[in-house]
Short mmCIF file of C-alpha atoms and ligand atoms in Angstrom, two decimals:
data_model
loop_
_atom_site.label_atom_id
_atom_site.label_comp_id
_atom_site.label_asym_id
_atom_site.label_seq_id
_atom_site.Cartn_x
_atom_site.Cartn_y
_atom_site.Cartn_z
CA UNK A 19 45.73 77.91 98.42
CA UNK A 20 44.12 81.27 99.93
CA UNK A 21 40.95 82.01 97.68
CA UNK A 22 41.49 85.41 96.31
CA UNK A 23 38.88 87.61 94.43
CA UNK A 24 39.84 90.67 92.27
CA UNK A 25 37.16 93.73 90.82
CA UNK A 26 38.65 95.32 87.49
CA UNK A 27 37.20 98.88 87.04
CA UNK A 28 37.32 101.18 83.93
CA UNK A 29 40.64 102.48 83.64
CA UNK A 30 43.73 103.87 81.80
CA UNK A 31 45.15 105.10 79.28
CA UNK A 32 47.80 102.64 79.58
CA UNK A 33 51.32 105.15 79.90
CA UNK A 34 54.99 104.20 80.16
CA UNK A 35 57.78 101.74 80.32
CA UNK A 36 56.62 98.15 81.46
CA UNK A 37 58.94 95.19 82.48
CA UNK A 38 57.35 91.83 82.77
CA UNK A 39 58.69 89.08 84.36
CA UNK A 40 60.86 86.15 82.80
CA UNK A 41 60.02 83.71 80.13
CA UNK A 42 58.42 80.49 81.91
CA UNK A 43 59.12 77.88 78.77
CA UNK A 44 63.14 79.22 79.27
CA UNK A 45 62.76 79.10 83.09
CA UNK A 46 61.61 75.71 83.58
CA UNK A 47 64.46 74.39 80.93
CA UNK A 48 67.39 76.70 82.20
CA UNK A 49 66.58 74.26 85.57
CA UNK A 50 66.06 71.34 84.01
CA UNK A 51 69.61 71.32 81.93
CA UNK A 52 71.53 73.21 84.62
CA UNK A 53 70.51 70.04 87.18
CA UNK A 54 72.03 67.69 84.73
CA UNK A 55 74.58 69.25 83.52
CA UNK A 56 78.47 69.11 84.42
CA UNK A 57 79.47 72.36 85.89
CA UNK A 58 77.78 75.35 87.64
CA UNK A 59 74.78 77.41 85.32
CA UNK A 60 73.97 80.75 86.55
CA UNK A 61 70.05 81.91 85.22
CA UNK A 62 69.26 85.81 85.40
CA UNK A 63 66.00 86.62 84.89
CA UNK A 64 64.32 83.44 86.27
CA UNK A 65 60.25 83.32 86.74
CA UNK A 66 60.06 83.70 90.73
CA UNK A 67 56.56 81.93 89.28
CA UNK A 68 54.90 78.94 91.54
CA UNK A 69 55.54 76.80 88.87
CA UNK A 70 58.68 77.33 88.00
CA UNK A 71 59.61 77.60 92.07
CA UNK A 72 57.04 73.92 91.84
CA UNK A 73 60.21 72.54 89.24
CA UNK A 74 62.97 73.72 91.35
CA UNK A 75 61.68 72.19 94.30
CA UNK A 76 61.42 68.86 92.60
CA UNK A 77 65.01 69.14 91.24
CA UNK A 78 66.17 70.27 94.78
CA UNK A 79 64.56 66.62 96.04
CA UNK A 80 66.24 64.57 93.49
CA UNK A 81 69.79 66.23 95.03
CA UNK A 82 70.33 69.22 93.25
CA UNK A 83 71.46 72.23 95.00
CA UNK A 84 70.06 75.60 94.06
CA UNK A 85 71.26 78.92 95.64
CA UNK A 86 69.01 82.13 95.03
CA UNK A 87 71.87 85.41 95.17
CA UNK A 88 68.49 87.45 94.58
CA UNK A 89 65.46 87.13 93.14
CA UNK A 90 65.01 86.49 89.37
CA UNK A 91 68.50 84.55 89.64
CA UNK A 92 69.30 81.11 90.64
CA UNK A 93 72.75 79.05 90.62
CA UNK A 94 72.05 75.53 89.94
CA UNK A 95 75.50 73.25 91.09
CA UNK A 96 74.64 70.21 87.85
CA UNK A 97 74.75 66.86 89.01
CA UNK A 98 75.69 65.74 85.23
CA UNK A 99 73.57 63.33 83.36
CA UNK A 100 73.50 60.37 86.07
CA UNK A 101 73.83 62.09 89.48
CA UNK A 102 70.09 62.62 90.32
CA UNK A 103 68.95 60.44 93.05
CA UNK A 104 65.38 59.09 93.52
CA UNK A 105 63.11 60.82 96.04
CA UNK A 106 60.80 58.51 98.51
CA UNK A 107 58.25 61.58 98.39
CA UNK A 108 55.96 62.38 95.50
CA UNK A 109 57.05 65.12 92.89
CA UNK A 110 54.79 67.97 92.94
CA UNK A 111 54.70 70.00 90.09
CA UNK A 112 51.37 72.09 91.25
CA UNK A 113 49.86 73.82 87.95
CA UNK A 114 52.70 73.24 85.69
CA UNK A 115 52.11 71.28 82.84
CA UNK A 116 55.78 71.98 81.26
CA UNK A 117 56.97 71.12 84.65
CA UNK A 118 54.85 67.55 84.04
CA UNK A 119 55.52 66.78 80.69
CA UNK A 120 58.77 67.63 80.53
CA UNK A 121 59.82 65.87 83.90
CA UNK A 122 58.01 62.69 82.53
CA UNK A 123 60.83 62.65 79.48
CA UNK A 124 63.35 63.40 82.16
CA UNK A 125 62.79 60.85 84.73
CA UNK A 126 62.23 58.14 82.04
CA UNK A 127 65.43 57.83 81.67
CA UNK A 128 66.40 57.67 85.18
CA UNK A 129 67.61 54.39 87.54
CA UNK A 130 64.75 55.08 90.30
CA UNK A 131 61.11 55.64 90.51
CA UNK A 132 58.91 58.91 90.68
CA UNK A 133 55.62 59.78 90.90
CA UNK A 134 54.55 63.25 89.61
CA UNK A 135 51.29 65.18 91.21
CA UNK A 136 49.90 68.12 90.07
CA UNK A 137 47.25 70.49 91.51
CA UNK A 138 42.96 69.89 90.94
CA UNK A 139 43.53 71.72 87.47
CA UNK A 140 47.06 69.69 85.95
CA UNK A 141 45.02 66.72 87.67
CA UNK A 142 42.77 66.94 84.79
CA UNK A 143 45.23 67.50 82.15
CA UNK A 144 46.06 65.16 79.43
CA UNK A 145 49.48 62.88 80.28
CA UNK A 146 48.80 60.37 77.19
CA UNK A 147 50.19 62.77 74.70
CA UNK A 148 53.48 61.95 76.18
CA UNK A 149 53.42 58.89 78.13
CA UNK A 150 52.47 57.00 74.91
CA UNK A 151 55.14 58.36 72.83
CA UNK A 152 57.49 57.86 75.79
CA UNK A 153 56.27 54.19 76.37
CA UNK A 154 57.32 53.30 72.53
CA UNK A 155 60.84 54.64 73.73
CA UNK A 156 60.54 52.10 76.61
CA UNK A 157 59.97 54.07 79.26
CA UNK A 158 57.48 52.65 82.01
CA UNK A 159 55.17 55.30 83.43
CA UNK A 160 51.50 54.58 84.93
CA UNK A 161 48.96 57.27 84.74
CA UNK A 162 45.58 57.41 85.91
CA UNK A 163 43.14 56.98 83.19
CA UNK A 164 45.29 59.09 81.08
CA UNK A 165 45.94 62.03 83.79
CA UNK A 166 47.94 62.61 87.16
CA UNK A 167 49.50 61.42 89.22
CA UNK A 168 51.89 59.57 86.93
CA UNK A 169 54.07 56.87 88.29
CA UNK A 170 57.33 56.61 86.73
CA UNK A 171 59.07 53.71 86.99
CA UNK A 172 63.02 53.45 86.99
CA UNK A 173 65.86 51.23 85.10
CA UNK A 174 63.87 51.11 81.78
CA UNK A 175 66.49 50.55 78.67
CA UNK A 176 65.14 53.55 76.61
CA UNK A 177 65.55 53.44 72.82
CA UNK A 178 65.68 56.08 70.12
CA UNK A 179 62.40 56.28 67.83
CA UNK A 180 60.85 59.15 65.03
CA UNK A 181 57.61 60.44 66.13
CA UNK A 182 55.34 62.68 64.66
CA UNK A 183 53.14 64.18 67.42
CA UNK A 184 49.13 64.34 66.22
CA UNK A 185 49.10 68.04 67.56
CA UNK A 186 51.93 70.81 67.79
CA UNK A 187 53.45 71.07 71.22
CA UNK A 188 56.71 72.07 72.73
CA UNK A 189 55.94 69.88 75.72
CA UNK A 190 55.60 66.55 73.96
CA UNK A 191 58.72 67.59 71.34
CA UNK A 192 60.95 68.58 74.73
CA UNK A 193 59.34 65.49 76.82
CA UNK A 194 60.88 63.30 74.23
CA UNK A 195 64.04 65.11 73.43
CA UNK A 196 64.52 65.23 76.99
CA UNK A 197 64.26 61.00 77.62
CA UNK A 198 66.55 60.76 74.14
CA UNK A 199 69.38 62.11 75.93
CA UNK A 200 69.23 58.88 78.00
CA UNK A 201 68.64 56.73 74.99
CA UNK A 202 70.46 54.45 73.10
CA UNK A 203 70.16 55.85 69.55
CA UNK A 204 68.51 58.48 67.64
CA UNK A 205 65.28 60.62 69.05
CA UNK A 206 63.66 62.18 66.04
CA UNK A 207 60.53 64.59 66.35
CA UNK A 208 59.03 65.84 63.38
CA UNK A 209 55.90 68.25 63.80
CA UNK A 210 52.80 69.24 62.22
CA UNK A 211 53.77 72.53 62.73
CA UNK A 212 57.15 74.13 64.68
CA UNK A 213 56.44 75.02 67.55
CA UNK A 214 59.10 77.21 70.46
CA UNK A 215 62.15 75.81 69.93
CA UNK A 216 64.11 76.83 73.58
CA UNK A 217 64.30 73.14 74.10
CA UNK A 218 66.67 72.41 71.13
CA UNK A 219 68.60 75.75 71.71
CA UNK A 220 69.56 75.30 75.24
CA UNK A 221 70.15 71.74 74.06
CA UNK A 222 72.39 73.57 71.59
CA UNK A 223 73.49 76.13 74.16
CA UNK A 224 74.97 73.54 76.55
CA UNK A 225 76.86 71.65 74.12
CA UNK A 226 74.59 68.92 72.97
CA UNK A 227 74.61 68.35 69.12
CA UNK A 228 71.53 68.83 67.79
CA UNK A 229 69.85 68.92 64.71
CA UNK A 230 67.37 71.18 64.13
CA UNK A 231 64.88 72.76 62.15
CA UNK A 232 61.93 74.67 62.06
CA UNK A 233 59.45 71.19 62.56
CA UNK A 234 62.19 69.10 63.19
CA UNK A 235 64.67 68.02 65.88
CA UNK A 236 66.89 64.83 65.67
CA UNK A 237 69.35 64.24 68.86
CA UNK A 238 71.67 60.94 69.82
CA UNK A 239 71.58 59.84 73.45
CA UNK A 240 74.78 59.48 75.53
CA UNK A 241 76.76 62.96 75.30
CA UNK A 242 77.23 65.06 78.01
CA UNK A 243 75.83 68.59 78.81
CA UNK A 244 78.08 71.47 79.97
CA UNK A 245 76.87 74.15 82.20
CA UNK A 246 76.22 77.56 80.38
CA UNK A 247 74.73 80.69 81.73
CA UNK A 248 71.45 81.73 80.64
CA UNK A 249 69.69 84.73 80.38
CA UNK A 250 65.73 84.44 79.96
CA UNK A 251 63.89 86.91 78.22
CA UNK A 252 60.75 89.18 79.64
CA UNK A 253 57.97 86.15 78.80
CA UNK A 254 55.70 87.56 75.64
CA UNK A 255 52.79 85.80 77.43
CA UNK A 256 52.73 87.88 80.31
CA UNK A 257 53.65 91.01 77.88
CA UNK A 258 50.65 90.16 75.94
CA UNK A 259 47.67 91.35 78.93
CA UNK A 260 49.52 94.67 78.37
CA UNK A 261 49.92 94.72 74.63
CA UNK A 262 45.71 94.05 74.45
CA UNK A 263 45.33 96.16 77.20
CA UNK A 264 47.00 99.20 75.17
CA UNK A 265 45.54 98.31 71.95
CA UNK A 266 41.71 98.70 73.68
CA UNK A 267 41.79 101.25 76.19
CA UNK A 268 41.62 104.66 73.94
CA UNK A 269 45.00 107.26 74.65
CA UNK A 270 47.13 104.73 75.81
CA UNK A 271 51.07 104.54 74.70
CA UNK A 272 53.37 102.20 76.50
CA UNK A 273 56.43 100.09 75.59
CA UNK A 274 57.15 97.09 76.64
CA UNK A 275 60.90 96.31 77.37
CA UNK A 276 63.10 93.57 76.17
CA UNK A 277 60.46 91.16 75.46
CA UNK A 278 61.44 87.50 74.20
CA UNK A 279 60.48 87.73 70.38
CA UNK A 280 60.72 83.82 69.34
CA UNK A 281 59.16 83.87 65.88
CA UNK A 282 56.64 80.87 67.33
CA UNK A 283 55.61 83.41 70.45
CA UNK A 284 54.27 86.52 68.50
CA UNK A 285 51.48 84.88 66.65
CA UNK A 286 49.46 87.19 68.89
CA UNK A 287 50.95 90.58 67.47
CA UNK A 288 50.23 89.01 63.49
CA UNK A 289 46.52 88.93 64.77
CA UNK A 290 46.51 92.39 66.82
CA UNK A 291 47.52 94.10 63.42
CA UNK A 292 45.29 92.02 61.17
CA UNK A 293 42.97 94.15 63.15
CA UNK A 294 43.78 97.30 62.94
CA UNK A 295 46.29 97.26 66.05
CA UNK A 296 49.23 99.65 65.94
CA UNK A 297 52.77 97.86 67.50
CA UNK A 298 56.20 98.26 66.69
CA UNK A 299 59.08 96.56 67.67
CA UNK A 300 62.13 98.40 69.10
CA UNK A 301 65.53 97.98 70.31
CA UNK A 302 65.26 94.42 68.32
CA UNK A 303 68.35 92.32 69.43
CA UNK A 304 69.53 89.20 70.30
CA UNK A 305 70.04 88.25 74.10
CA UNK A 306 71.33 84.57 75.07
CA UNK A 307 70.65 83.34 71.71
CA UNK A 308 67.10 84.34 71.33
CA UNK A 309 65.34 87.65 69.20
CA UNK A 310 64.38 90.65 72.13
CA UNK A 311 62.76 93.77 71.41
CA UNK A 312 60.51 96.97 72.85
CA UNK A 313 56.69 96.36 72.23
CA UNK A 314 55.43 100.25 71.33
CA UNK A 315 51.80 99.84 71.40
CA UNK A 316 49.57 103.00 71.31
CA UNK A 317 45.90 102.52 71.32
CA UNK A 318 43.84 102.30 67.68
CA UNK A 319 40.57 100.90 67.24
CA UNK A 320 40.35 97.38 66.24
CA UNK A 321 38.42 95.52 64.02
CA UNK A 322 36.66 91.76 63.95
CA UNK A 323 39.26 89.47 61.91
CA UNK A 324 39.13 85.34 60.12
CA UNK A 325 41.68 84.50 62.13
CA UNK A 326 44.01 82.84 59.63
CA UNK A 327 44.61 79.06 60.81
CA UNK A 328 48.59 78.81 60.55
CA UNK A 329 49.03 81.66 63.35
CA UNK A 330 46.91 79.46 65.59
CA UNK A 331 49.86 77.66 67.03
CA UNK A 332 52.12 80.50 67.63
CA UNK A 333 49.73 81.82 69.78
CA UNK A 334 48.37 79.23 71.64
CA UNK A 335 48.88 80.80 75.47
CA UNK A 336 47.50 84.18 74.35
CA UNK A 337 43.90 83.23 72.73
CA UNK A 338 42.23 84.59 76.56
CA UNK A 339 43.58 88.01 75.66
CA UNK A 340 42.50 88.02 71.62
CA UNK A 341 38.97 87.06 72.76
CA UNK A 342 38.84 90.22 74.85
CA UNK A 343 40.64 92.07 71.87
CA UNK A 344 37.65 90.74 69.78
CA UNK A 345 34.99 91.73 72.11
CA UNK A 346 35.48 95.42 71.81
CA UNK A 347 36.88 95.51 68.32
CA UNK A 348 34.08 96.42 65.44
CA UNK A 349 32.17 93.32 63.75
CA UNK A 350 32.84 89.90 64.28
CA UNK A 351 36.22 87.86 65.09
CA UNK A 352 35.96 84.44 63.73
CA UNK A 353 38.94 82.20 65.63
CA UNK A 354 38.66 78.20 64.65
CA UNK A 355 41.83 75.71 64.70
CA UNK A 356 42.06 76.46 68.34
CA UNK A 357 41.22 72.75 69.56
CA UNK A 358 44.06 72.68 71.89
CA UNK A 359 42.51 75.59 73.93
CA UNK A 360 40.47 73.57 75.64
CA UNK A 361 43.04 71.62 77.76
CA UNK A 362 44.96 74.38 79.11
CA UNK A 363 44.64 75.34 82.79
CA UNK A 364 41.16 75.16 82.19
CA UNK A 365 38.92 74.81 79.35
CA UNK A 366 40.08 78.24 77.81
CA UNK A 367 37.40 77.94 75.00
CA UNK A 368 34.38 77.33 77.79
CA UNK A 369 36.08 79.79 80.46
CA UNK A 370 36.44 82.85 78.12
CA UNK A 371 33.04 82.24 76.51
CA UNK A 372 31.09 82.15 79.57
CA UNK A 373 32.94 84.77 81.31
CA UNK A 374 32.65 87.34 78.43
CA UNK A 375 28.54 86.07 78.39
CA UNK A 376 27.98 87.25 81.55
CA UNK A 377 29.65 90.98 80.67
CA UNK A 378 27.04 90.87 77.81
CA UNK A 379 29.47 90.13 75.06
CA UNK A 380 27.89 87.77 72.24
CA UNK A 381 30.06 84.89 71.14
CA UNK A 382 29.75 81.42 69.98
CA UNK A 383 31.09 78.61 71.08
CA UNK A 384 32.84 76.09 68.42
CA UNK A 385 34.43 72.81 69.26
CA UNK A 386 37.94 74.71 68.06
CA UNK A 387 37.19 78.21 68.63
CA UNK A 388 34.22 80.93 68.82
CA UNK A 389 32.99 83.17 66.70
CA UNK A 390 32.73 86.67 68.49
CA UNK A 391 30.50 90.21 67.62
CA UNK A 392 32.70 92.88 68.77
CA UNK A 393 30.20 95.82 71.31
CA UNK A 394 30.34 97.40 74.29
CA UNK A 395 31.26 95.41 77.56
CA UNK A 396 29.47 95.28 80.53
CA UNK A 397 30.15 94.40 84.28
CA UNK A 398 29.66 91.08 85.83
CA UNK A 399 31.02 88.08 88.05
CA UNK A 400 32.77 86.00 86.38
CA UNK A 401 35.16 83.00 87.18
CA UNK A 402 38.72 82.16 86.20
CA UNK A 403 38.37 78.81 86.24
CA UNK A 404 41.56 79.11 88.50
CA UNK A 405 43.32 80.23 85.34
CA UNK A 406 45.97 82.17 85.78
CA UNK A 407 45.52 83.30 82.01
CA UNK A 408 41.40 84.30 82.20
CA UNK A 409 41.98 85.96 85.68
CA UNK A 410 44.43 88.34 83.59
CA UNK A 411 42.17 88.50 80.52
CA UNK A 412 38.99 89.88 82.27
CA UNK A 413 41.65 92.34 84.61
CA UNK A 414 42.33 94.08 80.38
CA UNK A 415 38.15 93.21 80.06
CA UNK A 416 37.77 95.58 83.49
CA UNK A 417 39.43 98.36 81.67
CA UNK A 418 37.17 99.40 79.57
CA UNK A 419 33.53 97.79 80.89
CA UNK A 420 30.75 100.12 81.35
CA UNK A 421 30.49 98.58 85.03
CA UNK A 422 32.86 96.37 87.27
CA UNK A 423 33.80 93.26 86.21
CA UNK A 424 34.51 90.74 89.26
CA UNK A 425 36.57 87.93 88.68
CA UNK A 426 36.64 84.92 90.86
CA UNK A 427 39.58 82.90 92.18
CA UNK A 428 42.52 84.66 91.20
CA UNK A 429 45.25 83.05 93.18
CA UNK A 430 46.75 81.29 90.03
CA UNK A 431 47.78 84.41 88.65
CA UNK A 432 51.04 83.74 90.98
CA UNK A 433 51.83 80.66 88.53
CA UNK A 434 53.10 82.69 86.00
CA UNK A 435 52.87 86.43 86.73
CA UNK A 436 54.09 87.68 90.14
CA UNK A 437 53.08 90.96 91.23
CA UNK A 438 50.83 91.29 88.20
CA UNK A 439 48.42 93.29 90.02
CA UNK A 440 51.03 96.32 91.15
CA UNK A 441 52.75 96.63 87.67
CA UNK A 442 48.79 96.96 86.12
CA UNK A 443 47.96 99.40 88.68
CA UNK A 444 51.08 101.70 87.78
CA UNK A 445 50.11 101.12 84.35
CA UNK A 446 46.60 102.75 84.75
CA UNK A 447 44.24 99.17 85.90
CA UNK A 448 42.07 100.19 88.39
CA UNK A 449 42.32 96.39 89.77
CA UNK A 450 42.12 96.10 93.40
CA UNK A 451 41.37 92.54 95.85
CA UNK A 452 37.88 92.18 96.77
C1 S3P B 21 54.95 75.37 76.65
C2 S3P B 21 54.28 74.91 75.55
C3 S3P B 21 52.85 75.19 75.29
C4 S3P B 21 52.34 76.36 76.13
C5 S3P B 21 52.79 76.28 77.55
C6 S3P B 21 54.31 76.26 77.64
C7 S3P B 21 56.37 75.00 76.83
O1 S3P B 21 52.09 74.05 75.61
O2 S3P B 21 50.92 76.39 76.07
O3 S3P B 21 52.31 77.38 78.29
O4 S3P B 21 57.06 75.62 77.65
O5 S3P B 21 56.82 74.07 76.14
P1 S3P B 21 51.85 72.86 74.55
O6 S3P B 21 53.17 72.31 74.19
O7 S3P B 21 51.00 71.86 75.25
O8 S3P B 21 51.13 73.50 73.38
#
């Protein structure tokens, strides 16, 4: 990938109407269940995101047939629940660990072999979480040492089995939701705390029965999915750079539109008010079976916060853009529970920590958090990691540092949020390519 360096300069206010691009949790699944389902599924709003274009391409290998009308749409022609067909070549699912973990469950289940690679950063990612669960299904899969590449081996007799995952995560709960649909039985997942649920909806959505609960999801293998459209929601996660951003830089006003509200997304906004943050919702309606609204965030100064524990997990992909939030708001933000953070992309705990060090922020590490004084922020070089997630946090960091804050290795940004750069610019970023 071509190395790419960004400088974030003071900037804003933050004006206007804002549309992010689509949801990647509903992008990767609206692909997933259209390839193996009966019938034709037409997606609108699909994440032209590497790595949700990373699980296409894999699907397209295994003899599904896409066709793109225009961007942000696909048409995926299902091959129902039996008609993939092995590929010789390796699976690359570049940074995407939902493309990973959730292939694993699928290809469990299949009659041929695969072997799924990822990029230097899924490469060090942790597979065990769900090859181990998948393995007491009696799926076969090979990792190395616990990470990538993960061999996958065919014509296992998969069984039905409860599990209760050690941590809360949509990727091991869909990974083996996905493999029960090829089981004999009943798959059972019961969490230690709910986490998205787009898995068991589309399940839902596409005529699986499913029973589900906040915590809970219980399916039998051996029914038959039909092909549905879906429409994917503006992702929160991407929304959320430009809900901090507005809640930091002083004047701004901007609203968000039709942003995917899933009550286990928008732990982030339950923080942002704890401190002070001023965001309503708008427009709040329903749009292929899941909550959307208008985010109207005008700037208001912000104060430190004990983040409370249980809104930990619905806001595990936004923690890069609280920490910022924390560094300028007034006294100290105390975030613990946050374990998971640091096998993400990158470390996200060690990334943000020794990024916001070098702009002169003070903040302490803990092995599930950091405990952060809120000041001024100053420039500095600083490096993403090749996280798509702290590239965008220290763009919002840029905004309002007393010098320019250079961030390193930016490519990854693509993963997720395509053409972040322009939409921050005609927001008010001053964020140009170095
Ligand atoms: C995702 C679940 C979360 C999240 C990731 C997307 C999903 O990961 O961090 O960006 O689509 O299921 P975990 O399940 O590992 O918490």
């Amino acid at each position: 990938m071509r190395r790419v360096d960004w400088t974030s300069r003071a900037g804003g206010p933050l004006r206007g109407g804002i549309v992010v691009p689509g949801d990647k949790s509903v992008s990767h699944r609206a692909l997933m269940f259209g390839a193996i389902a009966e019938g034709v599924t037409h997606i609108r709003g699909f994440l032209e995101g590497e790595d949700t274009r990373a699980t296409a391409a894999i699907l397209g290998q295994l003899g599904v047939r896409f066709e793109t009308p225009s961007a942000g749409e696909r048409v995926v022609h299902g091959v129902g629940l039996h008609g993939l067909r092995g590929s010789v070549e390796v699976l690359d699912c570049g940074n995407a660990g939902t493309g990973m973990r959730l292939l694993a469950g699928l290809l469990a289940g299949q009659a041929f072999d695969s072997t799924l690679v990822g990029d230097e950063s899924l490469s060090r990612r942790p597979m065990r979480r769900v090859t181990d669960p998948l393995a007491s299904m009696g799926a076969s899969i090979d990792t190395t040492d616990g990470k990538p590449p993960l061999r996958i081996h065919g014509g296992a007799a998969l069984h039905g089995v409860t599990y209760h995952p050690p941590v809360a995560s949509a990727q091991i709960k869909s990974a083996l939701l996905l493999a029960g649909l090829y089981a004999e039985g009943f798959t059972e997942v019961v969490e230690p705390h709910p986490t998205r649920d787009y898995t068991e909806s589309m399940l839902k959505a596409f005529g699986w029965p499913i029973d589900y609960s906040p915590g809970r999801a219980r399916l039998e293998g051996g029914h038959v999915l039909r092909a549905v459209d879906v429409d994917v929601p503006a992702d929160f996660s991407s929304a959320a750079f430009f809900v901090v951003a507005a809640c930091i830089v002083p004047g701004s006003d901007v609203r968000l539109k039709a942003v995917g509200l899933n009550p286990r997304r928008t732990g982030l906004l339950a923080a942002l008010r704890l401190m002070g943050a001023d965001i309503v919702v708008e427009n709040e309606r329903r749009s292929g079976g899941e909550p959307i609204g208008d985010l109207v965030v005008r700037y208001a100064p912000l104060h430190g916060v004990e983040l409370p524990l249980e809104v930990v997990p619905d806001m595990i992909d936004e923690f890069p853009a609280l920490f910022v939030a924390a560094a300028v708001a007034d006294g100290t933000t105390t975030i613990r529970g946050a374990a998971e953070l640091r096998v993400k992309e990158s470390d996200r705990i060690a990334s943000m920590a020794s990024g916001l060090k070098a702009c002169g922020v003070s903040i302490e590490e803990l092995p599930d958090g950091a405990i952060i004084r809120g000041g001024p922020i100053g420039g500095g070089h600083i490096d993403s990691h090749g996280d798509h997630r702290i590239a965008m946090s220290f763009a919002i960091a840029g905004l309002v540092a007393s010098a320019p804050i250079a961030i390193g290795d930016c490519a990854n940004v693509a993963t997720s949020f395509p053409g972040f750069m322009e939409l921050a610019n005609g927001a008010g970023f001053h964020l140009v390519q170095a």
